PDB file of C-alpha atoms in Angstrom:
ATOM      1  CA  MET A   1      65.183   9.999  79.967  1.00 52.00           C
ATOM      2  CA  LEU A   2      65.346  12.470  77.034  1.00 54.00           C
ATOM      3  CA  TRP A   3      67.711  10.673  74.691  1.00 61.00           C
ATOM      4  CA  SER A   4      65.327   7.271  75.084  1.00 65.00           C
ATOM      5  CA  LEU A   5      62.527   9.435  73.870  1.00 64.00           C
ATOM      6  CA  LEU A   6      64.405  10.329  70.553  1.00 68.00           C
ATOM      7  CA  PRO A   7      63.168   7.471  68.733  1.00 67.00           C
ATOM      8  CA  TYR A   8      59.599   8.392  69.553  1.00 66.00           C
ATOM      9  CA  LEU A   9      59.476  11.818  68.313  1.00 74.00           C
ATOM     10  CA  PRO A  10      57.982  11.130  65.245  1.00 80.00           C
ATOM     11  CA  LEU A  11      55.055  10.222  67.136  1.00 75.00           C
ATOM     12  CA  GLY A  12      55.261  13.998  68.042  1.00 80.00           C
ATOM     13  CA  LEU A  13      54.922  14.773  64.744  1.00 85.00           C
ATOM     14  CA  LEU A  14      51.820  12.535  64.593  1.00 82.00           C
ATOM     15  CA  ALA A  15      50.218  14.328  67.692  1.00 81.00           C
ATOM     16  CA  GLY A  16      50.783  17.755  66.072  1.00 84.00           C
ATOM     17  CA  LEU A  17      49.024  16.704  62.937  1.00 85.00           C
ATOM     18  CA  LEU A  18      45.877  15.377  64.767  1.00 80.00           C
ATOM     19  CA  SER A  19      46.148  18.433  67.188  1.00 80.00           C
ATOM     20  CA  GLY A  20      45.892  20.974  64.156  1.00 82.00           C
ATOM     21  CA  LEU A  21      43.339  18.729  62.462  1.00 81.00           C
ATOM     22  CA  LEU A  22      40.903  17.948  64.969  1.00 78.00           C
ATOM     23  CA  GLY A  23      41.350  20.400  67.901  1.00 76.00           C
ATOM     24  CA  ILE A  24      43.094  18.060  70.358  1.00 74.00           C
ATOM     25  CA  GLY A  25      45.682  18.356  72.770  1.00 69.00           C
ATOM     26  CA  GLY A  26      47.824  15.617  71.504  1.00 73.00           C
ATOM     27  CA  GLY A  27      47.922  13.797  74.863  1.00 72.00           C
ATOM     28  CA  LEU A  28      46.046  10.546  73.439  1.00 71.00           C
ATOM     29  CA  VAL A  29      49.369   9.915  71.736  1.00 75.00           C
ATOM     30  CA  PHE A  30      51.760  11.266  74.369  1.00 80.00           C
ATOM     31  CA  ALA A  31      50.273   9.260  77.314  1.00 76.00           C
ATOM     32  CA  PRO A  32      50.715   5.990  75.964  1.00 73.00           C
ATOM     33  CA  LEU A  33      54.102   6.930  74.790  1.00 75.00           C
ATOM     34  CA  LEU A  34      55.405   7.908  78.046  1.00 80.00           C
ATOM     35  CA  LEU A  35      53.899   4.868  79.655  1.00 77.00           C
ATOM     36  CA  LEU A  36      55.474   2.778  77.247  1.00 75.00           C
ATOM     37  CA  ALA A  37      58.757   4.552  78.297  1.00 74.00           C
ATOM     38  CA  GLY A  38      58.560   3.600  81.874  1.00 76.00           C
ATOM     39  CA  LEU A  39      56.656   6.593  83.451  1.00 78.00           C
ATOM     40  CA  ASP A  40      54.116   5.671  86.209  1.00 79.00           C
ATOM     41  CA  PRO A  41      50.785   6.973  85.215  1.00 75.00           C
ATOM     42  CA  HIS A  42      50.801   9.925  87.285  1.00 75.00           C
ATOM     43  CA  GLN A  43      54.198  10.968  85.637  1.00 82.00           C
ATOM     44  CA  ALA A  44      52.812   9.959  82.239  1.00 81.00           C
ATOM     45  CA  LEU A  45      49.664  12.059  82.332  1.00 79.00           C
ATOM     46  CA  ALA A  46      51.291  15.465  84.005  1.00 82.00           C
ATOM     47  CA  THR A  47      54.237  15.168  81.516  1.00 84.00           C
ATOM     48  CA  SER A  48      51.474  14.620  78.610  1.00 83.00           C
ATOM     49  CA  THR A  49      50.081  17.864  79.999  1.00 82.00           C
ATOM     50  CA  LEU A  50      53.291  19.759  79.683  1.00 87.00           C
ATOM     51  CA  ALA A  51      53.621  18.538  76.048  1.00 86.00           C
ATOM     52  CA  ILE A  52      50.294  19.753  75.225  1.00 85.00           C
ATOM     53  CA  VAL A  53      51.326  23.381  75.829  1.00 88.00           C
ATOM     54  CA  PRO A  54      53.474  23.883  72.667  1.00 88.00           C
ATOM     55  CA  THR A  55      51.648  21.516  70.686  1.00 85.00           C
ATOM     56  CA  THR A  56      48.409  23.623  70.833  1.00 86.00           C
ATOM     57  CA  LEU A  57      50.203  26.764  70.713  1.00 88.00           C
ATOM     58  CA  GLY A  58      50.993  26.442  67.008  1.00 81.00           C
ATOM     59  CA  GLY A  59      47.675  25.468  66.026  1.00 84.00           C
ATOM     60  CA  THR A  60      45.937  28.389  67.971  1.00 89.00           C
ATOM     61  CA  TRP A  61      48.511  30.669  66.467  1.00 88.00           C
ATOM     62  CA  THR A  62      47.646  29.724  63.104  1.00 86.00           C
ATOM     63  CA  HIS A  63      43.779  30.188  63.794  1.00 87.00           C
ATOM     64  CA  LEU A  64      44.309  33.487  65.428  1.00 88.00           C
ATOM     65  CA  ARG A  65      46.471  34.968  62.600  1.00 87.00           C
ATOM     66  CA  SER A  66      43.760  33.784  60.391  1.00 87.00           C
ATOM     67  CA  ARG A  67      41.335  35.506  62.283  1.00 87.00           C
ATOM     68  CA  THR A  68      38.734  32.533  62.694  1.00 86.00           C
ATOM     69  CA  LEU A  69      38.346  32.858  65.956  1.00 88.00           C
ATOM     70  CA  PRO A  70      35.443  35.089  67.563  1.00 91.00           C
ATOM     71  CA  GLY A  71      36.935  37.214  70.264  1.00 90.00           C
ATOM     72  CA  TRP A  72      34.045  36.990  73.012  1.00 91.00           C
ATOM     73  CA  GLY A  73      33.610  32.947  72.082  1.00 92.00           C
ATOM     74  CA  CYS A  74      37.342  32.583  72.905  1.00 92.00           C
ATOM     75  CA  LEU A  75      37.395  34.593  76.237  1.00 93.00           C
ATOM     76  CA  ALA A  76      34.326  32.233  77.473  1.00 94.00           C
ATOM     77  CA  ILE A  77      35.793  28.989  76.599  1.00 93.00           C
ATOM     78  CA  GLY A  78      39.045  29.741  77.622  1.00 90.00           C
ATOM     79  CA  LEU A  79      38.020  31.167  80.892  1.00 93.00           C
ATOM     80  CA  GLY A  80      36.317  28.096  81.694  1.00 90.00           C
ATOM     81  CA  ALA A  81      39.053  25.839  80.510  1.00 87.00           C
ATOM     82  CA  GLY A  82      41.547  27.758  83.021  1.00 86.00           C
ATOM     83  CA  LEU A  83      39.368  27.406  85.978  1.00 88.00           C
ATOM     84  CA  GLY A  84      38.236  23.754  85.339  1.00 83.00           C
ATOM     85  CA  ALA A  85      41.947  22.763  84.823  1.00 81.00           C
ATOM     86  CA  GLY A  86      42.974  24.926  88.159  1.00 80.00           C
ATOM     87  CA  LEU A  87      40.659  23.009  90.238  1.00 80.00           C
ATOM     88  CA  PHE A  88      41.004  19.442  88.855  1.00 76.00           C
ATOM     89  CA  SER A  89      44.962  19.447  88.605  1.00 70.00           C
ATOM     90  CA  GLN A  90      44.748  19.365  92.638  1.00 67.00           C
ATOM     91  CA  LEU A  91      42.644  16.224  92.425  1.00 66.00           C
ATOM     92  CA  GLY A  92      44.831  13.587  90.605  1.00 57.00           C
ATOM     93  CA  PHE A  93      46.683  12.603  93.766  1.00 57.00           C
ATOM     94  CA  GLY A  94      43.576  10.947  95.406  1.00 59.00           C
ATOM     95  CA  LEU A  95      43.449   8.441  92.559  1.00 64.00           C
ATOM     96  CA  GLN A  96      45.214   5.224  91.894  1.00 69.00           C
ATOM     97  CA  GLY A  97      46.724   4.859  88.262  1.00 68.00           C
ATOM     98  CA  TRP A  98      44.384   2.323  87.256  1.00 73.00           C
ATOM     99  CA  HIS A  99      41.391   4.676  88.301  1.00 73.00           C
ATOM    100  CA  LEU A 100      42.909   7.608  85.922  1.00 70.00           C
ATOM    101  CA  LEU A 101      43.052   5.058  82.754  1.00 73.00           C
ATOM    102  CA  ALA A 102      39.524   3.566  83.618  1.00 80.00           C
ATOM    103  CA  LEU A 103      38.215   7.100  83.624  1.00 76.00           C
ATOM    104  CA  GLN A 104      39.606   7.617  80.261  1.00 72.00           C
ATOM    105  CA  ALA A 105      38.445   4.216  78.854  1.00 78.00           C
ATOM    106  CA  LEU A 106      34.676   5.303  80.072  1.00 80.00           C
ATOM    107  CA  MET A 107      35.068   8.703  78.462  1.00 72.00           C
ATOM    108  CA  TYR A 108      36.527   7.564  75.335  1.00 73.00           C
ATOM    109  CA  GLY A 109      33.728   4.978  75.096  1.00 77.00           C
ATOM    110  CA  VAL A 110      31.038   7.240  75.816  1.00 74.00           C
ATOM    111  CA  LEU A 111      32.152   9.649  72.966  1.00 70.00           C
ATOM    112  CA  ALA A 112      32.892   6.982  70.512  1.00 71.00           C
ATOM    113  CA  PHE A 113      28.776   6.453  70.262  1.00 73.00           C
ATOM    114  CA  THR A 114      27.858   9.893  70.552  1.00 69.00           C
ATOM    115  CA  ILE A 115      29.768  11.770  67.817  1.00 67.00           C
ATOM    116  CA  ARG A 116      27.374  11.709  64.791  1.00 65.00           C
ATOM    117  CA  PRO A 117      28.380  13.177  61.311  1.00 59.00           C
ATOM    118  CA  GLN A 118      27.608  16.923  61.010  1.00 53.00           C
ATOM    119  CA  SER A 119      25.178  16.320  58.194  1.00 51.00           C
ATOM    120  CA  SER A 120      22.520  14.896  60.383  1.00 47.00           C
ATOM    121  CA  LEU A 121      22.719  17.821  62.667  1.00 47.00           C
ATOM    122  CA  ALA A 122      20.759  20.909  62.223  1.00 48.00           C
ATOM    123  CA  VAL A 123      23.777  23.475  62.321  1.00 46.00           C
ATOM    124  CA  VAL A 124      23.465  26.941  60.835  1.00 49.00           C
ATOM    125  CA  ALA A 125      26.305  28.686  58.880  1.00 50.00           C
ATOM    126  CA  THR A 126      27.018  31.606  61.201  1.00 52.00           C
ATOM    127  CA  PRO A 127      25.678  30.580  64.640  1.00 60.00           C
ATOM    128  CA  THR A 128      24.764  33.216  67.555  1.00 75.00           C
ATOM    129  CA  LEU A 129      27.373  31.837  70.059  1.00 84.00           C
ATOM    130  CA  ASN A 130      26.213  30.552  73.284  1.00 90.00           C
ATOM    131  CA  LEU A 131      28.832  32.308  75.818  1.00 92.00           C
ATOM    132  CA  PRO A 132      27.770  30.289  78.821  1.00 93.00           C
ATOM    133  CA  GLY A 133      27.665  27.399  77.068  1.00 92.00           C
ATOM    134  CA  LEU A 134      31.213  27.872  75.678  1.00 94.00           C
ATOM    135  CA  ALA A 135      32.567  28.404  79.351  1.00 93.00           C
ATOM    136  CA  SER A 136      30.836  25.174  80.588  1.00 92.00           C
ATOM    137  CA  VAL A 137      32.477  23.468  77.389  1.00 90.00           C
ATOM    138  CA  GLY A 138      35.812  24.813  78.624  1.00 88.00           C
ATOM    139  CA  TRP A 139      35.383  23.831  81.927  1.00 88.00           C
ATOM    140  CA  VAL A 140      35.089  20.005  81.107  1.00 80.00           C
ATOM    141  CA  ALA A 141      38.061  20.644  79.058  1.00 75.00           C
ATOM    142  CA  GLY A 142      39.687  21.725  82.142  1.00 79.00           C
ATOM    143  CA  LEU A 143      38.430  18.733  84.039  1.00 78.00           C
ATOM    144  CA  ALA A 144      40.105  16.188  81.368  1.00 72.00           C
ATOM    145  CA  THR A 145      43.402  18.176  81.445  1.00 70.00           C
ATOM    146  CA  GLY A 146      43.753  18.625  85.212  1.00 68.00           C
ATOM    147  CA  LEU A 147      42.454  15.048  86.121  1.00 69.00           C
ATOM    148  CA  LEU A 148      43.633  12.503  83.219  1.00 65.00           C
ATOM    149  CA  GLY A 149      46.294  14.788  81.408  1.00 58.00           C
ATOM    150  CA  LEU A 150      44.228  14.798  78.393  1.00 62.00           C
ATOM    151  CA  GLY A 151      43.542  18.122  76.416  1.00 59.00           C
ATOM    152  CA  GLY A 152      39.831  17.436  76.143  1.00 71.00           C
ATOM    153  CA  GLY A 153      39.400  18.050  72.653  1.00 74.00           C
ATOM    154  CA  LEU A 154      37.835  14.781  71.929  1.00 73.00           C
ATOM    155  CA  VAL A 155      34.938  16.016  74.438  1.00 77.00           C
ATOM    156  CA  MET A 156      34.693  19.380  73.423  1.00 84.00           C
ATOM    157  CA  VAL A 157      34.407  18.915  69.923  1.00 83.00           C
ATOM    158  CA  PRO A 158      31.143  16.848  70.288  1.00 80.00           C
ATOM    159  CA  LEU A 159      29.583  18.960  72.943  1.00 83.00           C
ATOM    160  CA  MET A 160      29.543  22.145  70.619  1.00 88.00           C
ATOM    161  CA  VAL A 161      28.839  20.520  67.688  1.00 84.00           C
ATOM    162  CA  GLN A 162      25.892  18.377  69.325  1.00 80.00           C
ATOM    163  CA  VAL A 163      24.764  20.692  72.186  1.00 84.00           C
ATOM    164  CA  LEU A 164      25.802  24.199  71.047  1.00 88.00           C
ATOM    165  CA  ARG A 165      25.241  23.682  67.420  1.00 85.00           C
ATOM    166  CA  VAL A 166      28.650  25.229  66.545  1.00 88.00           C
ATOM    167  CA  PRO A 167      29.877  24.289  62.840  1.00 86.00           C
ATOM    168  CA  ILE A 168      32.739  21.561  63.645  1.00 83.00           C
ATOM    169  CA  HIS A 169      35.477  23.659  62.082  1.00 86.00           C
ATOM    170  CA  LEU A 170      35.013  26.398  64.262  1.00 90.00           C
ATOM    171  CA  ALA A 171      34.481  24.117  67.310  1.00 89.00           C
ATOM    172  CA  ILE A 172      38.102  22.428  66.273  1.00 87.00           C
ATOM    173  CA  ARG A 173      39.375  26.001  66.498  1.00 90.00           C
ATOM    174  CA  PHE A 174      37.507  26.818  69.808  1.00 92.00           C
ATOM    175  CA  SER A 175      38.965  23.362  70.900  1.00 89.00           C
ATOM    176  CA  THR A 176      42.599  23.987  70.191  1.00 88.00           C
ATOM    177  CA  LEU A 177      42.538  27.242  72.095  1.00 90.00           C
ATOM    178  CA  ALA A 178      40.794  25.844  75.268  1.00 88.00           C
ATOM    179  CA  VAL A 179      43.332  23.148  75.147  1.00 84.00           C
ATOM    180  CA  LEU A 180      46.205  25.540  75.221  1.00 88.00           C
ATOM    181  CA  VAL A 181      44.817  27.239  78.345  1.00 87.00           C
ATOM    182  CA  SER A 182      43.672  24.337  80.383  1.00 82.00           C
ATOM    183  CA  ALA A 183      47.160  22.841  79.614  1.00 82.00           C
ATOM    184  CA  ALA A 184      49.079  25.757  80.588  1.00 86.00           C
ATOM    185  CA  VAL A 185      47.214  26.053  83.765  1.00 83.00           C
ATOM    186  CA  ALA A 186      47.572  22.655  84.681  1.00 80.00           C
ATOM    187  CA  SER A 187      51.160  22.493  83.739  1.00 84.00           C
ATOM    188  CA  SER A 188      52.035  24.767  86.501  1.00 83.00           C
ATOM    189  CA  THR A 189      50.442  22.679  89.349  1.00 79.00           C
ATOM    190  CA  PHE A 190      52.612  19.519  87.810  1.00 79.00           C
ATOM    191  CA  LEU A 191      55.704  21.238  87.565  1.00 82.00           C
ATOM    192  CA  LEU A 192      55.109  22.605  91.168  1.00 81.00           C
ATOM    193  CA  ASP A 193      54.248  19.296  92.671  1.00 79.00           C
ATOM    194  CA  GLY A 194      56.862  17.550  90.625  1.00 79.00           C
ATOM    195  CA  ARG A 195      54.651  15.122  88.655  1.00 76.00           C
ATOM    196  CA  GLY A 196      56.021  16.709  85.389  1.00 77.00           C
ATOM    197  CA  VAL A 197      59.027  15.892  83.531  1.00 79.00           C
ATOM    198  CA  LEU A 198      59.957  19.244  81.725  1.00 81.00           C
ATOM    199  CA  PRO A 199      62.497  18.127  79.542  1.00 80.00           C
ATOM    200  CA  VAL A 200      60.581  15.144  78.103  1.00 80.00           C
ATOM    201  CA  GLY A 201      57.473  17.254  78.048  1.00 83.00           C
ATOM    202  CA  LEU A 202      59.357  20.322  75.849  1.00 82.00           C
ATOM    203  CA  ALA A 203      61.017  17.805  73.531  1.00 81.00           C
ATOM    204  CA  LEU A 204      57.610  16.109  72.427  1.00 82.00           C
ATOM    205  CA  GLY A 205      55.583  19.248  72.587  1.00 86.00           C
ATOM    206  CA  ALA A 206      58.128  21.371  70.272  1.00 85.00           C
ATOM    207  CA  THR A 207      58.216  18.465  67.638  1.00 85.00           C
ATOM    208  CA  ALA A 208      54.371  18.440  67.583  1.00 87.00           C
ATOM    209  CA  ALA A 209      54.025  22.300  67.399  1.00 87.00           C
ATOM    210  CA  ILE A 210      55.650  22.198  63.915  1.00 87.00           C
ATOM    211  CA  ALA A 211      53.104  19.753  62.596  1.00 87.00           C
ATOM    212  CA  ALA A 212      50.043  21.306  64.268  1.00 86.00           C
ATOM    213  CA  ARG A 213      50.709  24.936  62.726  1.00 86.00           C
ATOM    214  CA  TRP A 214      50.753  23.126  59.308  1.00 88.00           C
ATOM    215  CA  SER A 215      47.744  20.820  59.931  1.00 87.00           C
ATOM    216  CA  ALA A 216      45.862  23.679  61.488  1.00 86.00           C
ATOM    217  CA  SER A 217      46.543  25.974  58.478  1.00 85.00           C
ATOM    218  CA  ARG A 218      44.820  23.054  56.061  1.00 85.00           C
ATOM    219  CA  LEU A 219      41.787  22.378  58.227  1.00 82.00           C
ATOM    220  CA  ASP A 220      39.180  23.783  55.976  1.00 82.00           C
ATOM    221  CA  ARG A 221      40.304  21.184  53.378  1.00 85.00           C
ATOM    222  CA  VAL A 222      38.598  18.616  55.305  1.00 83.00           C
ATOM    223  CA  SER A 223      34.741  17.904  55.181  1.00 81.00           C
ATOM    224  CA  ASP A 224      32.736  17.795  58.105  1.00 78.00           C
ATOM    225  CA  VAL A 225      31.995  14.023  57.554  1.00 79.00           C
ATOM    226  CA  GLN A 226      35.677  13.030  57.406  1.00 81.00           C
ATOM    227  CA  LEU A 227      36.394  14.780  60.564  1.00 80.00           C
ATOM    228  CA  VAL A 228      33.664  13.268  62.476  1.00 77.00           C
ATOM    229  CA  TRP A 229      34.828   9.793  61.494  1.00 80.00           C
ATOM    230  CA  MET A 230      38.349  10.598  62.500  1.00 82.00           C
ATOM    231  CA  LEU A 231      37.181  11.525  65.594  1.00 78.00           C
ATOM    232  CA  ARG A 232      35.081   8.302  66.145  1.00 78.00           C
ATOM    233  CA  ALA A 233      37.741   6.014  65.009  1.00 83.00           C
ATOM    234  CA  LEU A 234      40.267   7.555  67.305  1.00 78.00           C
ATOM    235  CA  THR A 235      37.707   7.070  70.618  1.00 77.00           C
ATOM    236  CA  LEU A 236      37.272   3.722  70.057  1.00 82.00           C
ATOM    237  CA  LEU A 237      40.818   2.866  69.625  1.00 81.00           C
ATOM    238  CA  LEU A 238      41.724   4.835  72.787  1.00 75.00           C
ATOM    239  CA  ALA A 239      39.047   3.419  74.716  1.00 80.00           C
ATOM    240  CA  ALA A 240      40.298  -0.127  74.086  1.00 84.00           C
ATOM    241  CA  ASP A 241      43.963   1.051  74.866  1.00 78.00           C
ATOM    242  CA  SER A 242      43.037   2.901  78.012  1.00 75.00           C
ATOM    243  CA  GLY A 243      40.908  -0.058  79.218  1.00 82.00           C
ATOM    244  CA  ARG A 244      43.541  -2.671  78.777  1.00 83.00           C
ATOM    245  CA  ARG A 245      46.108  -0.449  80.378  1.00 76.00           C
ATOM    246  CA  ALA A 246      43.651   0.074  83.492  1.00 80.00           C
ATOM    247  CA  LEU A 247      42.902  -3.497  83.690  1.00 85.00           C
ATOM    248  CA  LEU A 248      46.539  -4.769  83.389  1.00 82.00           C
ATOM    249  CA  LEU A 249      47.402  -2.386  86.410  1.00 78.00           C
ATOM    250  CA  LEU A 250      44.676  -3.567  88.470  1.00 80.00           C
ATOM    251  CA  VAL A 251      45.569  -7.064  88.181  1.00 82.00           C
ATOM    252  CA  GLY A 252      49.021  -6.146  88.850  1.00 79.00           C
ATOM    253  CA  SER A 253      48.188  -4.339  92.053  1.00 71.00           C
ATOM    254  CA  SER A 254      45.865  -6.928  93.328  1.00 68.00           C
ATOM    255  CA  SER A 255      48.099  -9.898  92.723  1.00 62.00           C
TER     256      SER A 255
END
């Protein structure tokens, strides 16, 4: 399996670039790739979570070294993400593969129509951090990681920007940290119950980590409007892909 994935490793670089730039974990690239490689949905989503850990570690390390992450905010969102991942990583076995993919499609579709450019929001330059709000957002990330094998960045960033009024660049940095915590917690569960394929996850994640460090260090060079439109384009693309895969599985299981 590992050698068969080597031709796909350039997509690991793509996942890393998106992770560092948009605060996502890379699961949106990893999960379809692993399904294409022949893993079933439960294995693919669990292995995607394993790959997210080294991917987001690269970006988080860059942000911590640059001292652009407030300590109390990190603690709040990290705690919420860890608790959410620990809870929801136990629930995936109760759902069929098409259920998981349909939930992905629904989540992406809602986000695509709710993300708005930063210029249309009243965001202060130096906000007072809402620590309970950040913990709640982290908990949502834990749900996305533990149940769907996604880092949750595409959920967290819009929530922080639109609900908590966090500037988008800071929201992306918080998101990267929260994804790292939730993926690390969920991965331990997936490894213990045998859903994740560790060598494959590490191979993809190590490749992505290199690109994530590079793109995270250049985050401030991208404008708010460009970041929001990239997030919107990704969610539309992924909603269509997840919906298509869910429909194929549903039709196949009923025939």
